[in-house]
């Protein structure tokens, strides 16, 4: 795709991506919008699409992304339960089998969504472009998995910080109890 066309496509897609994105102003929402725009631009460049074709594909992908979002949330929540159970949380340990089943179910639905999205995007493309689309989607899925792992690590960092803060509070409580015991022993 020529640089001028790419610039026009970017300027055309930016408002569409902004309107399609959730109204949240946090970093995750911005990152999702940026990732979606980069994916569409990469696809348009890879397949040599014109602006109208790229916009059509962007709309199709957005619809599938909206269906994908609750499934990804389900996987993250189940993974959180599994991490808690692995650390020894008794309340989470009773939910392990259900969490594992939810992960497998959501992953199966995500795979079906990927297949459906490919079919929706590829239906009007010649065989060479369908092959390029399949390769692009496989490559992009790897990037999305990497972004999800990064978000997961950031979530675990927050959990770790919270646990550390709880341990510090517990230590401070024990120290205060010991000081009170020593004070009452000294008064006797």
Tab-separated table of C-alpha atoms in Angstrom:
chain	number	residue	atom	x	y	z
A	1	UNK	CA	0.000	0.000	0.000
A	2	UNK	CA	1.352	3.414	-0.906
A	3	UNK	CA	2.313	5.755	1.962
A	4	UNK	CA	-0.343	8.311	1.000
A	5	UNK	CA	-3.064	5.656	0.947
A	6	UNK	CA	-1.831	4.319	4.273
A	7	UNK	CA	-2.037	7.810	5.794
A	8	UNK	CA	-5.554	8.311	4.419
A	9	UNK	CA	-6.573	4.890	5.720
A	10	UNK	CA	-5.166	5.686	9.151
A	11	UNK	CA	-7.002	8.995	9.311
A	12	UNK	CA	-10.183	7.306	8.109
A	13	UNK	CA	-9.989	4.435	10.592
A	14	UNK	CA	-8.990	6.451	13.650
A	15	UNK	CA	-12.456	7.948	14.264
A	16	UNK	CA	-14.087	4.573	13.569
A	17	UNK	CA	-11.849	2.831	16.087
A	18	UNK	CA	-12.406	5.587	18.644
A	19	UNK	CA	-16.190	5.367	18.314
A	20	UNK	CA	-16.187	1.584	18.465
A	21	UNK	CA	-14.061	1.493	21.600
A	22	UNK	CA	-15.532	1.418	25.095
A	23	UNK	CA	-15.836	4.818	26.772
A	24	UNK	CA	-13.247	3.893	29.384
A	25	UNK	CA	-10.280	6.202	29.495
A	26	UNK	CA	-7.858	3.774	31.058
A	27	UNK	CA	-4.685	2.426	29.515
A	28	UNK	CA	-6.182	-0.968	28.653
A	29	UNK	CA	-8.904	0.605	26.503
A	30	UNK	CA	-6.377	2.824	24.740
A	31	UNK	CA	-4.121	-0.160	24.135
A	32	UNK	CA	-7.045	-2.149	22.725
A	33	UNK	CA	-7.942	0.680	20.320
A	34	UNK	CA	-4.330	1.047	19.246
A	35	UNK	CA	-3.936	-2.685	18.736
A	36	UNK	CA	-7.143	-2.867	16.703
A	37	UNK	CA	-6.075	0.029	14.480
A	38	UNK	CA	-2.608	-1.450	13.947
A	39	UNK	CA	-4.155	-4.829	13.098
A	40	UNK	CA	-6.420	-3.276	10.456
A	41	UNK	CA	-3.595	-1.228	8.998
A	42	UNK	CA	-1.330	-4.279	8.883
A	43	UNK	CA	-4.039	-6.350	7.245
A	44	UNK	CA	-4.779	-3.640	4.688
A	45	UNK	CA	-1.103	-3.378	3.847
A	46	UNK	CA	-0.577	-7.160	3.748
A	47	UNK	CA	-3.546	-7.790	1.448
A	48	UNK	CA	-3.257	-4.580	-0.581
A	49	UNK	CA	-6.768	-3.455	0.319
A	50	UNK	CA	-8.271	-0.124	-0.636
A	51	UNK	CA	-9.875	2.108	1.993
A	52	UNK	CA	-13.432	0.809	1.597
A	53	UNK	CA	-12.307	-2.835	1.827
A	54	UNK	CA	-10.217	-2.047	4.898
A	55	UNK	CA	-13.137	-0.273	6.568
A	56	UNK	CA	-15.408	-3.218	5.834
A	57	UNK	CA	-12.880	-5.625	7.353
A	58	UNK	CA	-12.373	-3.321	10.341
A	59	UNK	CA	-16.095	-3.364	11.034
A	60	UNK	CA	-16.237	-7.153	10.738
A	61	UNK	CA	-13.257	-7.584	13.075
A	62	UNK	CA	-14.764	-5.147	15.587
A	63	UNK	CA	-17.938	-7.214	15.749
A	64	UNK	CA	-15.930	-10.353	16.458
A	65	UNK	CA	-13.761	-8.504	19.000
A	66	UNK	CA	-16.899	-7.517	20.898
A	67	UNK	CA	-17.953	-11.160	21.041
A	68	UNK	CA	-14.416	-12.149	22.073
A	69	UNK	CA	-14.153	-9.674	24.976
A	70	UNK	CA	-16.456	-11.500	27.471
A	71	UNK	CA	-14.765	-14.808	26.692
A	72	UNK	CA	-11.330	-13.338	27.370
A	73	UNK	CA	-12.664	-11.888	30.614
A	74	UNK	CA	-13.946	-15.338	31.584
A	75	UNK	CA	-10.513	-16.860	30.906
A	76	UNK	CA	-8.767	-14.166	32.982
A	77	UNK	CA	-11.183	-14.557	35.907
A	78	UNK	CA	-10.840	-18.339	35.866
A	79	UNK	CA	-7.062	-18.055	35.678
A	80	UNK	CA	-7.148	-15.763	38.711
A	81	UNK	CA	-9.120	-18.395	40.656
A	82	UNK	CA	-6.594	-21.042	39.614
A	83	UNK	CA	-3.646	-18.888	40.696
A	84	UNK	CA	-5.273	-18.281	44.083
A	85	UNK	CA	-5.949	-21.995	44.500
A	86	UNK	CA	-2.360	-22.824	43.554
A	87	UNK	CA	-1.169	-20.473	46.309
A	88	UNK	CA	-3.296	-22.315	48.865
A	89	UNK	CA	-6.412	-20.150	49.118
A	90	UNK	CA	-9.020	-22.523	50.588
A	91	UNK	CA	-12.032	-20.721	49.111
A	92	UNK	CA	-10.509	-20.834	45.624
A	93	UNK	CA	-9.535	-24.504	45.901
A	94	UNK	CA	-13.187	-25.530	45.977
A	95	UNK	CA	-13.671	-23.771	42.611
A	96	UNK	CA	-10.729	-25.335	40.734
A	97	UNK	CA	-12.664	-27.852	38.632
A	98	UNK	CA	-15.268	-25.265	37.632
A	99	UNK	CA	-12.571	-22.737	36.723
A	100	UNK	CA	-10.711	-25.265	34.596
A	101	UNK	CA	-13.914	-26.186	32.776
A	102	UNK	CA	-14.723	-22.497	32.164
A	103	UNK	CA	-11.246	-21.955	30.688
A	104	UNK	CA	-11.597	-24.910	28.321
A	105	UNK	CA	-15.103	-23.864	27.293
A	106	UNK	CA	-14.069	-20.260	26.658
A	107	UNK	CA	-10.974	-21.322	24.702
A	108	UNK	CA	-13.123	-23.586	22.509
A	109	UNK	CA	-15.523	-20.707	21.864
A	110	UNK	CA	-12.587	-18.397	21.061
A	111	UNK	CA	-11.272	-20.913	18.541
A	112	UNK	CA	-14.718	-21.104	16.925
A	113	UNK	CA	-14.871	-17.291	16.828
A	114	UNK	CA	-11.474	-17.157	15.124
A	115	UNK	CA	-12.692	-19.621	12.507
A	116	UNK	CA	-15.909	-17.660	11.965
A	117	UNK	CA	-13.999	-14.377	11.687
A	118	UNK	CA	-11.636	-15.865	9.134
A	119	UNK	CA	-14.565	-17.153	7.080
A	120	UNK	CA	-16.335	-13.789	7.255
A	121	UNK	CA	-13.216	-11.903	6.198
A	122	UNK	CA	-12.161	-14.381	3.504
A	123	UNK	CA	-15.509	-14.941	1.798
A	124	UNK	CA	-14.902	-12.454	-1.048
A	125	UNK	CA	-11.145	-12.923	-1.369
A	126	UNK	CA	-9.262	-14.904	-4.011
A	127	UNK	CA	-7.201	-17.926	-2.818
A	128	UNK	CA	-3.891	-16.032	-2.607
A	129	UNK	CA	-5.425	-13.309	-0.416
A	130	UNK	CA	-7.158	-15.952	1.759
A	131	UNK	CA	-3.778	-17.581	2.342
A	132	UNK	CA	-2.250	-14.204	3.213
A	133	UNK	CA	-5.173	-13.521	5.563
A	134	UNK	CA	-4.690	-16.868	7.324
A	135	UNK	CA	-0.979	-16.186	7.809
A	136	UNK	CA	-1.679	-12.654	9.034
A	137	UNK	CA	-4.281	-13.866	11.526
A	138	UNK	CA	-1.958	-16.575	12.863
A	139	UNK	CA	0.841	-14.050	13.299
A	140	UNK	CA	-1.472	-11.511	14.885
A	141	UNK	CA	-2.920	-14.106	17.276
A	142	UNK	CA	0.597	-14.636	18.606
A	143	UNK	CA	0.945	-10.915	19.212
A	144	UNK	CA	-2.423	-10.804	20.969
A	145	UNK	CA	-1.392	-13.719	23.188
A	146	UNK	CA	1.787	-11.832	24.054
A	147	UNK	CA	-0.220	-8.720	24.962
A	148	UNK	CA	-2.572	-10.826	27.095
A	149	UNK	CA	0.392	-12.379	28.933
A	150	UNK	CA	1.774	-8.905	29.548
A	151	UNK	CA	-1.570	-7.715	30.949
A	152	UNK	CA	-1.736	-10.876	33.058
A	153	UNK	CA	1.768	-10.217	34.445
A	154	UNK	CA	0.769	-6.658	35.304
A	155	UNK	CA	-2.307	-7.982	37.106
A	156	UNK	CA	-0.145	-10.456	39.025
A	157	UNK	CA	2.235	-7.656	39.960
A	158	UNK	CA	-0.672	-5.759	41.493
A	159	UNK	CA	-1.763	-8.899	43.360
A	160	UNK	CA	1.800	-9.426	44.601
A	161	UNK	CA	1.977	-5.847	45.841
A	162	UNK	CA	-1.339	-6.253	47.651
A	163	UNK	CA	-0.136	-9.484	49.308
A	164	UNK	CA	3.094	-7.794	50.356
A	165	UNK	CA	1.128	-4.933	51.875
A	166	UNK	CA	-1.073	-7.405	53.772
A	167	UNK	CA	2.005	-9.223	55.091
A	168	UNK	CA	3.524	-5.946	56.218
A	169	UNK	CA	0.318	-5.006	58.019
A	170	UNK	CA	0.250	-8.425	59.686
A	171	UNK	CA	3.878	-8.027	60.797
A	172	UNK	CA	3.147	-4.583	62.178
A	173	UNK	CA	0.175	-5.982	64.098
A	174	UNK	CA	2.353	-8.758	65.592
A	175	UNK	CA	5.049	-6.270	66.557
A	176	UNK	CA	2.464	-4.076	68.264
A	177	UNK	CA	1.070	-7.099	70.123
A	178	UNK	CA	4.558	-8.062	71.307
A	179	UNK	CA	5.249	-4.525	72.425
A	180	UNK	CA	1.988	-4.474	74.358
A	181	UNK	CA	2.822	-7.846	75.963
A	182	UNK	CA	6.272	-6.609	76.969
A	183	UNK	CA	4.707	-3.430	78.326
A	184	UNK	CA	2.215	-5.343	80.443
A	185	UNK	CA	4.985	-7.731	81.607
A	186	UNK	CA	7.153	-4.788	82.616
A	187	UNK	CA	4.318	-3.229	84.634
A	188	UNK	CA	3.822	-6.418	86.654
